[in-house]
């Protein structure tokens, strides 16, 4: 066993524990083991000795060899040190080069990287600068596009540089600036078209005028002109009114706002602005349009220009102007225009101005039609203006008529020679067959006012028709209206002037002539109608207006003639100088009565030219006045006494007057009709002078009685006067018997008459 | 009834057409003037009451047409006239020469004792004058008629002329009345016959003497 352990130990390099345990636990203990071990060692020593002996030589050789190696090694070492030094020496520069190279490489890489980055940034920067220049050049729309590109393409592509952030943050500001600037542009544009729209309107007016004046002849003529001036026309200005305006700013603004996504806002803004402008345009800038045609023209120009531009925008179709909006704004505008024109034209008193304004409105309407804008209520306005125009003309002609009448002599026209005769005949349609044969001087039946007024009425018709020209009315309608206006002029204006004439008292002869003249004027109406149908080219209308145009004037004149005669009668009767206590009548009529009657018959003969109606009225008025004045004289309370002598004198005078009345001083009277004016006076005189009291008192109150027209009151009044006179004449004399009887009868009659009066109440 | 006048004188204006008869009368009756010429047709009259020595004198002045064609109508009025104004136009020689013819007319048609006066009208138109004042004077003296130059336009001597003529008529009338003294109530149709005789001693007396 011990041997085994040693072997075990020798065989195993470690894990000697069991071996050692067996040592300890084995018999013989450890001494055996040590002994064995010693033995073993000795054995090994022997073996080593043997081994050493065996290898010794080799060992020595090896040492020797080793020593040799040592020298070699030293040699090598030196050599290597040498080489090392050499290498060291030669690599040192190499190393610095290499380091330089490395650094350069690194720089190179950096540069490349930078270039790469820079290349990414460059488009952004150029775009940005482009943007700047675009903004500067106010090319806002491209600027916006650039901005877009910048924002959405270029910026994301480039890294998160600080300056990029700056640009990014700049973008909204730029965008705002562009919007602001484009708004400013819009305002400039608005301002600009405001200035231009009158020119636009003016051009449209001109075009319309040219169009209206278009006729074959004109076209041919203008074509000829065109050939001549074709070169110069090549680059002549705008062909259409709206071309006067450069709309590009507006369109740019619109694009910009579309890009900005604010198109709707913009459209709204634009419309609101324009509406406001429209309001301004509609208020006439010069205040009074009726001052001159120029201010009227510029007003209409501005309005028309405004809407032509809007209409153009509508057709251009950018959506800025919608048909609804345009029509809505226009209807507001046209109402305002109409009312402005109405107020302004209603103040005009100058017919020429009225005509020019009418012409302007007609052009306006035509231009509106061309641009498809509704014209109502302008045609109505033209009609109203026509009425006003007629009024204005009539006022004018009132002055003319007044002038004619003021300077009229109201004497029949007398011509000395053929030339003068022809002059009158040229002016007035008179059937001169009879006059033709008479020697010079020839006398027309009418006065100068007849041809003068006739000529003026023709002038009026000319002037009047000027208005209706170009209104598109048919000849028939124009003629009818002209006839109406002409008769209105005569029946209102001229008659009005005549009436004014009658306000001051006129000499009889003038009144007569006026009546005659109006007759001639009235008869000439047919010729006026003919004249109207000739110039309007319509059918002749021969029906005369119902009633007499001048009847009112004639009535006035007749009335004045009557008053005139009555006044003369009054003047004669104021000359009355009755001696109311006359004892013995002279046997002759009083001179004032004879003067008066001869004057009257003289006047009545010179009234020959008067229509019967007027003469009859005149003589009636005169006789009636004579009768009533004489009767009043008799009953005048201021005359207290009347002698029978005086009564007979008056009776004589009344008889004169009655003879005059019975003598038919003018033809056309009913038999004895004038005498009737004297009837009551005659009955009174007969009663008193005939002393026929019994039959009077008997018949009193019976119709148709001999003294039916004598009232008890008048009879009593006169009887009292007679009584007074008789008492006075008998103051100094003793009454005779028959005188006493007469006095008694007188008293009785008076008493009865008083009773009758009381009965009557 | 109280009378409105003491005397009534009928006067007549004659002369060529256009000399200003109507204008003179218009000036005298209305104190106005009208530049336009409306030739008179036939005859017309105006009445104006004037005061002469405390007497109310009514003048009925007949204005005749100067035109030849009315001669017959107008001549009829000569007879009743108590005074006649012969009017010519100092700017119209012819109208002056015609005065002689008008005087002849008067002699043939008016009563012999009619008072006359010659008026040279339009004396305001000195620049156009054709008839000197002296020639007018000369003619008047020849016929023993009073003469004055007038202007209806400037109201020169118009009043004077009518007053003078009226005064002469009145004087002549009163002289006649004295001649047929004592004056009766038929001394003249145109003389006053006051109904209120109690207040008029002369009338009273005349009445008494008659009874
Ligand atoms: N300058 C001037 N013109 C006068 C004067 N008197 C009359 N006339 C003018 O002369 C013209 C004729 O005047 P009338 O008074 O109508 O003449 P007349 O004498 O009545 O004429 P007949 O009626 O035709 O007889 C009118 O144009 C008057 O204005 C005057 O004193 N001076
Ligand atoms: Mg006259």
Short mmCIF file of N, CA, C and O in Angstrom, two decimals, chain B residues 27-118:
data_model
loop_
_atom_site.label_atom_id
_atom_site.label_comp_id
_atom_site.label_asym_id
_atom_site.label_seq_id
_atom_site.Cartn_x
_atom_site.Cartn_y
_atom_site.Cartn_z
N UNK B 27 -101.95 163.89 -70.06
CA UNK B 27 -101.14 164.59 -69.05
C UNK B 27 -102.06 165.43 -68.15
O UNK B 27 -101.93 165.42 -66.95
N UNK B 28 -103.00 166.11 -68.77
CA UNK B 28 -103.85 167.02 -68.02
C UNK B 28 -104.84 166.25 -67.12
O UNK B 28 -105.07 166.64 -65.99
N UNK B 29 -105.37 165.15 -67.64
CA UNK B 29 -106.40 164.45 -66.86
C UNK B 29 -105.81 163.41 -65.92
O UNK B 29 -106.32 163.18 -64.84
N UNK B 30 -104.71 162.77 -66.32
CA UNK B 30 -104.17 161.68 -65.51
C UNK B 30 -102.79 162.00 -64.94
O UNK B 30 -102.23 161.22 -64.18
N UNK B 31 -102.24 163.12 -65.39
CA UNK B 31 -100.87 163.50 -65.06
C UNK B 31 -99.90 162.36 -65.35
O UNK B 31 -99.11 161.95 -64.50
N UNK B 32 -100.02 161.81 -66.55
CA UNK B 32 -99.12 160.71 -66.93
C UNK B 32 -98.78 160.87 -68.40
O UNK B 32 -99.38 161.70 -69.10
N UNK B 33 -97.80 160.08 -68.83
CA UNK B 33 -97.38 160.18 -70.22
C UNK B 33 -97.06 158.79 -70.74
O UNK B 33 -96.54 157.95 -70.04
N UNK B 34 -97.42 158.55 -71.98
CA UNK B 34 -97.17 157.25 -72.60
C UNK B 34 -96.36 157.45 -73.87
O UNK B 34 -96.76 158.20 -74.75
N UNK B 35 -95.24 156.75 -73.93
CA UNK B 35 -94.36 156.96 -75.07
C UNK B 35 -94.93 156.34 -76.35
O UNK B 35 -94.69 156.81 -77.44
N UNK B 36 -95.71 155.27 -76.17
CA UNK B 36 -96.21 154.59 -77.37
C UNK B 36 -97.36 155.39 -77.99
O UNK B 36 -98.12 156.06 -77.31
N UNK B 37 -97.45 155.28 -79.30
CA UNK B 37 -98.42 156.08 -80.05
C UNK B 37 -99.63 155.23 -80.41
O UNK B 37 -99.51 154.30 -81.18
N UNK B 38 -100.72 155.52 -79.78
CA UNK B 38 -101.96 154.85 -80.16
C UNK B 38 -102.88 155.92 -80.74
O UNK B 38 -103.46 156.73 -80.01
N UNK B 39 -102.94 155.91 -82.03
CA UNK B 39 -103.71 156.97 -82.71
C UNK B 39 -105.18 156.87 -82.32
O UNK B 39 -105.75 155.79 -82.22
N UNK B 40 -105.76 158.02 -82.07
CA UNK B 40 -107.15 158.04 -81.65
C UNK B 40 -108.07 157.67 -82.80
O UNK B 40 -107.82 158.03 -83.95
N UNK B 41 -109.10 156.93 -82.44
CA UNK B 41 -110.10 156.58 -83.44
C UNK B 41 -111.37 157.36 -83.11
O UNK B 41 -111.87 157.29 -81.99
N UNK B 42 -111.85 158.13 -84.07
CA UNK B 42 -113.08 158.88 -83.84
C UNK B 42 -112.89 159.96 -82.80
O UNK B 42 -112.11 160.89 -82.99
N UNK B 43 -113.54 159.77 -81.69
CA UNK B 43 -113.52 160.84 -80.70
C UNK B 43 -113.61 160.25 -79.30
O UNK B 43 -114.12 159.15 -79.11
N UNK B 44 -113.04 160.96 -78.37
CA UNK B 44 -113.12 160.52 -76.98
C UNK B 44 -113.15 161.78 -76.13
O UNK B 44 -112.89 162.88 -76.62
N UNK B 45 -113.48 161.63 -74.87
CA UNK B 45 -113.40 162.82 -74.02
C UNK B 45 -112.92 162.46 -72.62
O UNK B 45 -112.95 161.31 -72.22
N UNK B 46 -112.43 163.46 -71.92
CA UNK B 46 -112.02 163.29 -70.53
C UNK B 46 -112.60 164.48 -69.77
O UNK B 46 -112.82 165.56 -70.34
N UNK B 47 -112.83 164.25 -68.48
CA UNK B 47 -113.39 165.32 -67.68
C UNK B 47 -112.46 165.61 -66.52
O UNK B 47 -111.95 164.70 -65.88
N UNK B 48 -112.21 166.89 -66.32
CA UNK B 48 -111.44 167.26 -65.12
C UNK B 48 -112.03 168.54 -64.55
O UNK B 48 -112.39 169.45 -65.29
N UNK B 49 -112.13 168.54 -63.24
CA UNK B 49 -112.67 169.73 -62.58
C UNK B 49 -111.51 170.57 -62.07
O UNK B 49 -110.59 170.05 -61.46
N UNK B 50 -111.54 171.86 -62.40
CA UNK B 50 -110.48 172.74 -61.89
C UNK B 50 -111.12 173.86 -61.09
O UNK B 50 -112.34 174.07 -61.13
N UNK B 51 -110.30 174.55 -60.36
CA UNK B 51 -110.78 175.65 -59.53
C UNK B 51 -110.33 176.96 -60.16
O UNK B 51 -109.15 177.18 -60.37
N UNK B 52 -111.29 177.81 -60.49
CA UNK B 52 -110.95 179.11 -61.07
C UNK B 52 -111.58 180.20 -60.22
O UNK B 52 -112.81 180.29 -60.14
N UNK B 53 -110.76 180.99 -59.56
CA UNK B 53 -111.23 182.09 -58.72
C UNK B 53 -112.35 181.60 -57.79
O UNK B 53 -113.43 182.21 -57.72
N UNK B 54 -112.11 180.49 -57.13
CA UNK B 54 -113.09 179.99 -56.16
C UNK B 54 -114.27 179.28 -56.79
O UNK B 54 -115.17 178.82 -56.09
N UNK B 55 -114.28 179.19 -58.10
CA UNK B 55 -115.38 178.49 -58.77
C UNK B 55 -114.90 177.12 -59.25
O UNK B 55 -113.79 176.99 -59.74
N UNK B 56 -115.81 176.18 -59.09
CA UNK B 56 -115.49 174.85 -59.60
C UNK B 56 -115.88 174.79 -61.06
O UNK B 56 -117.04 174.95 -61.40
N UNK B 57 -114.88 174.55 -61.90
CA UNK B 57 -115.16 174.52 -63.33
C UNK B 57 -114.89 173.11 -63.85
O UNK B 57 -113.80 172.58 -63.71
N UNK B 58 -115.92 172.55 -64.42
CA UNK B 58 -115.75 171.23 -65.00
C UNK B 58 -115.38 171.38 -66.46
O UNK B 58 -116.05 172.10 -67.20
N UNK B 59 -114.28 170.73 -66.83
CA UNK B 59 -113.88 170.80 -68.22
C UNK B 59 -114.17 169.45 -68.87
O UNK B 59 -113.66 168.42 -68.42
N UNK B 60 -115.00 169.47 -69.85
CA UNK B 60 -115.21 168.25 -70.64
C UNK B 60 -114.42 168.45 -71.92
O UNK B 60 -114.78 169.25 -72.78
N UNK B 61 -113.30 167.71 -71.98
CA UNK B 61 -112.38 167.97 -73.08
C UNK B 61 -112.49 166.86 -74.12
O UNK B 61 -112.25 165.69 -73.82
N UNK B 62 -112.85 167.25 -75.30
CA UNK B 62 -113.02 166.28 -76.39
C UNK B 62 -111.71 166.15 -77.15
O UNK B 62 -111.12 167.14 -77.56
N UNK B 63 -111.29 164.90 -77.28
CA UNK B 63 -110.04 164.62 -77.99
C UNK B 63 -110.40 164.01 -79.34
O UNK B 63 -111.04 162.97 -79.41
N UNK B 64 -110.03 164.70 -80.41
CA UNK B 64 -110.42 164.21 -81.73
C UNK B 64 -109.29 163.44 -82.39
O UNK B 64 -108.12 163.59 -82.02
N UNK B 65 -109.67 162.64 -83.35
CA UNK B 65 -108.66 161.93 -84.14
C UNK B 65 -108.12 162.90 -85.18
O UNK B 65 -108.89 163.60 -85.83
N UNK B 66 -106.82 162.95 -85.33
CA UNK B 66 -106.24 163.86 -86.30
C UNK B 66 -106.31 163.32 -87.71
O UNK B 66 -106.22 164.06 -88.69
N UNK B 67 -106.52 162.02 -87.82
CA UNK B 67 -106.51 161.41 -89.14
C UNK B 67 -107.69 161.88 -89.98
O UNK B 67 -108.81 162.01 -89.50
N UNK B 68 -107.34 162.08 -91.23
CA UNK B 68 -108.29 162.63 -92.19
C UNK B 68 -109.61 161.85 -92.22
O UNK B 68 -110.68 162.42 -92.26
N UNK B 69 -109.49 160.51 -92.13
CA UNK B 69 -110.69 159.69 -92.36
C UNK B 69 -111.76 159.89 -91.27
O UNK B 69 -112.89 159.50 -91.43
N UNK B 70 -111.39 160.50 -90.14
CA UNK B 70 -112.38 160.71 -89.09
C UNK B 70 -112.93 162.12 -89.10
O UNK B 70 -113.65 162.53 -88.20
N UNK B 71 -112.55 162.87 -90.12
CA UNK B 71 -112.87 164.30 -90.13
C UNK B 71 -114.37 164.56 -89.95
O UNK B 71 -114.77 165.43 -89.17
N UNK B 72 -115.20 163.76 -90.62
CA UNK B 72 -116.65 164.02 -90.51
C UNK B 72 -117.15 163.79 -89.09
O UNK B 72 -117.94 164.58 -88.57
N UNK B 73 -116.69 162.74 -88.47
CA UNK B 73 -117.13 162.48 -87.09
C UNK B 73 -116.70 163.62 -86.19
O UNK B 73 -117.48 164.12 -85.37
N UNK B 74 -115.46 164.05 -86.35
CA UNK B 74 -114.91 165.02 -85.40
C UNK B 74 -115.48 166.42 -85.62
O UNK B 74 -115.70 167.14 -84.65
N UNK B 75 -115.73 166.76 -86.86
CA UNK B 75 -116.22 168.12 -87.13
C UNK B 75 -117.55 168.39 -86.43
O UNK B 75 -117.86 169.52 -86.05
N UNK B 76 -118.33 167.33 -86.24
CA UNK B 76 -119.63 167.47 -85.58
C UNK B 76 -119.49 168.04 -84.18
O UNK B 76 -120.43 168.62 -83.64
N UNK B 77 -118.34 167.89 -83.61
CA UNK B 77 -118.15 168.33 -82.22
C UNK B 77 -117.72 169.79 -82.09
O UNK B 77 -117.63 170.32 -81.01
N UNK B 78 -117.42 170.42 -83.24
CA UNK B 78 -116.98 171.81 -83.18
C UNK B 78 -118.06 172.72 -82.61
O UNK B 78 -117.80 173.59 -81.80
N UNK B 79 -119.26 172.41 -83.07
CA UNK B 79 -120.37 173.30 -82.79
C UNK B 79 -120.56 173.56 -81.29
O UNK B 79 -120.67 174.69 -80.85
N UNK B 80 -120.58 172.52 -80.50
CA UNK B 80 -120.87 172.69 -79.06
C UNK B 80 -119.69 173.17 -78.25
O UNK B 80 -119.82 173.42 -77.05
N UNK B 81 -118.52 173.31 -78.89
CA UNK B 81 -117.33 173.62 -78.09
C UNK B 81 -117.27 175.09 -77.72
O UNK B 81 -117.64 175.96 -78.50
N UNK B 82 -116.78 175.31 -76.52
CA UNK B 82 -116.61 176.69 -76.07
C UNK B 82 -115.15 177.11 -76.18
O UNK B 82 -114.84 178.30 -76.14
N UNK B 83 -114.29 176.15 -76.25
CA UNK B 83 -112.88 176.48 -76.41
C UNK B 83 -112.20 175.42 -77.27
O UNK B 83 -112.55 174.24 -77.19
N UNK B 84 -111.27 175.85 -78.10
CA UNK B 84 -110.59 174.89 -78.97
C UNK B 84 -109.08 175.06 -78.85
O UNK B 84 -108.56 176.18 -78.94
N UNK B 85 -108.39 173.94 -78.62
CA UNK B 85 -106.94 173.94 -78.62
C UNK B 85 -106.47 173.48 -79.98
O UNK B 85 -106.83 172.40 -80.43
N UNK B 86 -105.67 174.33 -80.64
CA UNK B 86 -105.08 173.93 -81.92
C UNK B 86 -103.67 173.47 -81.63
O UNK B 86 -102.84 174.24 -81.14
N UNK B 87 -103.41 172.21 -81.91
CA UNK B 87 -102.11 171.67 -81.53
C UNK B 87 -101.27 171.35 -82.76
O UNK B 87 -101.77 170.79 -83.73
N UNK B 88 -100.02 171.78 -82.72
CA UNK B 88 -99.06 171.30 -83.73
C UNK B 88 -97.84 170.75 -83.01
O UNK B 88 -97.69 170.88 -81.79
N UNK B 89 -97.00 170.13 -83.80
CA UNK B 89 -95.80 169.48 -83.26
C UNK B 89 -94.60 170.30 -83.69
O UNK B 89 -94.39 170.49 -84.90
N UNK B 90 -93.82 170.83 -82.74
CA UNK B 90 -92.71 171.72 -83.11
C UNK B 90 -91.64 170.98 -83.90
O UNK B 90 -90.79 171.59 -84.54
N UNK B 91 -91.69 169.66 -83.87
CA UNK B 91 -90.71 168.90 -84.66
C UNK B 91 -91.27 168.53 -86.02
O UNK B 91 -90.66 167.76 -86.76
N UNK B 92 -92.44 169.05 -86.33
CA UNK B 92 -93.09 168.67 -87.58
C UNK B 92 -93.65 169.90 -88.28
O UNK B 92 -94.71 170.41 -87.94
N UNK B 93 -92.89 170.38 -89.26
CA UNK B 93 -93.21 171.59 -90.01
C UNK B 93 -94.64 171.52 -90.57
O UNK B 93 -95.42 172.45 -90.45
N UNK B 94 -94.96 170.35 -91.13
CA UNK B 94 -96.25 170.17 -91.81
C UNK B 94 -97.41 170.43 -90.84
O UNK B 94 -98.39 171.08 -91.18
N UNK B 95 -97.25 169.89 -89.63
CA UNK B 95 -98.34 170.03 -88.66
C UNK B 95 -98.54 171.52 -88.32
O UNK B 95 -99.65 171.95 -88.04
N UNK B 96 -97.45 172.27 -88.37
CA UNK B 96 -97.55 173.72 -88.10
C UNK B 96 -98.25 174.42 -89.25
O UNK B 96 -99.15 175.23 -89.05
N UNK B 97 -97.84 174.05 -90.45
CA UNK B 97 -98.47 174.68 -91.62
C UNK B 97 -99.95 174.38 -91.64
O UNK B 97 -100.76 175.21 -92.07
N UNK B 98 -100.32 173.20 -91.19
CA UNK B 98 -101.73 172.80 -91.23
C UNK B 98 -102.60 173.57 -90.24
O UNK B 98 -103.82 173.54 -90.34
N UNK B 99 -101.96 174.26 -89.28
CA UNK B 99 -102.74 175.01 -88.30
C UNK B 99 -103.72 175.95 -89.00
O UNK B 99 -104.87 176.09 -88.62
N UNK B 100 -103.26 176.56 -90.10
CA UNK B 100 -104.12 177.47 -90.85
C UNK B 100 -105.38 176.75 -91.34
O UNK B 100 -106.48 177.27 -91.26
N UNK B 101 -105.17 175.53 -91.82
CA UNK B 101 -106.33 174.75 -92.28
C UNK B 101 -107.27 174.43 -91.13
O UNK B 101 -108.48 174.47 -91.28
N UNK B 102 -106.68 174.12 -89.99
CA UNK B 102 -107.52 173.81 -88.83
C UNK B 102 -108.33 175.04 -88.43
O UNK B 102 -109.49 174.94 -88.07
N UNK B 103 -107.69 176.23 -88.51
CA UNK B 103 -108.40 177.47 -88.16
C UNK B 103 -109.57 177.68 -89.11
O UNK B 103 -110.68 178.03 -88.71
N UNK B 104 -109.30 177.36 -90.38
CA UNK B 104 -110.38 177.51 -91.36
C UNK B 104 -111.53 176.56 -90.99
O UNK B 104 -112.69 176.93 -91.02
N UNK B 105 -111.19 175.38 -90.60
CA UNK B 105 -112.19 174.41 -90.16
C UNK B 105 -113.06 174.97 -89.04
O UNK B 105 -114.27 174.82 -89.04
N UNK B 106 -112.35 175.62 -88.10
CA UNK B 106 -113.07 176.20 -86.96
C UNK B 106 -114.03 177.27 -87.45
O UNK B 106 -115.20 177.30 -87.08
N UNK B 107 -113.51 178.11 -88.31
CA UNK B 107 -114.35 179.20 -88.80
C UNK B 107 -115.59 178.68 -89.49
O UNK B 107 -116.66 179.25 -89.38
N UNK B 108 -115.41 177.54 -90.16
CA UNK B 108 -116.55 176.99 -90.91
C UNK B 108 -117.53 176.26 -90.02
O UNK B 108 -118.71 176.19 -90.29
N UNK B 109 -117.06 175.70 -88.93
CA UNK B 109 -117.91 174.78 -88.18
C UNK B 109 -118.23 175.18 -86.75
O UNK B 109 -119.24 174.73 -86.20
N UNK B 110 -117.35 175.96 -86.13
CA UNK B 110 -117.59 176.26 -84.72
C UNK B 110 -118.39 177.55 -84.58
O UNK B 110 -118.55 178.30 -85.55
N UNK B 111 -118.89 177.79 -83.38
CA UNK B 111 -119.60 179.04 -83.18
C UNK B 111 -118.58 180.18 -83.20
O UNK B 111 -117.41 179.99 -82.86
N UNK B 112 -119.04 181.35 -83.60
CA UNK B 112 -118.12 182.44 -83.90
C UNK B 112 -117.31 182.88 -82.68
O UNK B 112 -116.15 183.26 -82.80
N UNK B 113 -117.95 182.83 -81.52
CA UNK B 113 -117.25 183.38 -80.35
C UNK B 113 -116.43 182.33 -79.59
O UNK B 113 -116.11 182.51 -78.43
N UNK B 114 -116.09 181.21 -80.25
CA UNK B 114 -115.35 180.16 -79.57
C UNK B 114 -113.94 180.65 -79.22
O UNK B 114 -113.31 181.37 -80.00
N UNK B 115 -113.50 180.36 -78.00
CA UNK B 115 -112.15 180.74 -77.57
C UNK B 115 -111.15 179.76 -78.18
O UNK B 115 -111.40 178.55 -78.22
N UNK B 116 -110.00 180.26 -78.62
CA UNK B 116 -109.02 179.39 -79.25
C UNK B 116 -107.65 179.58 -78.61
O UNK B 116 -107.38 180.61 -77.98
N UNK B 117 -106.82 178.59 -78.78
CA UNK B 117 -105.45 178.71 -78.29
C UNK B 117 -104.59 177.79 -79.16
O UNK B 117 -105.02 176.70 -79.54
N UNK B 118 -103.38 178.26 -79.48
CA UNK B 118 -102.47 177.43 -80.28
C UNK B 118 -101.40 176.83 -79.36
O UNK B 118 -100.81 177.55 -78.54
#
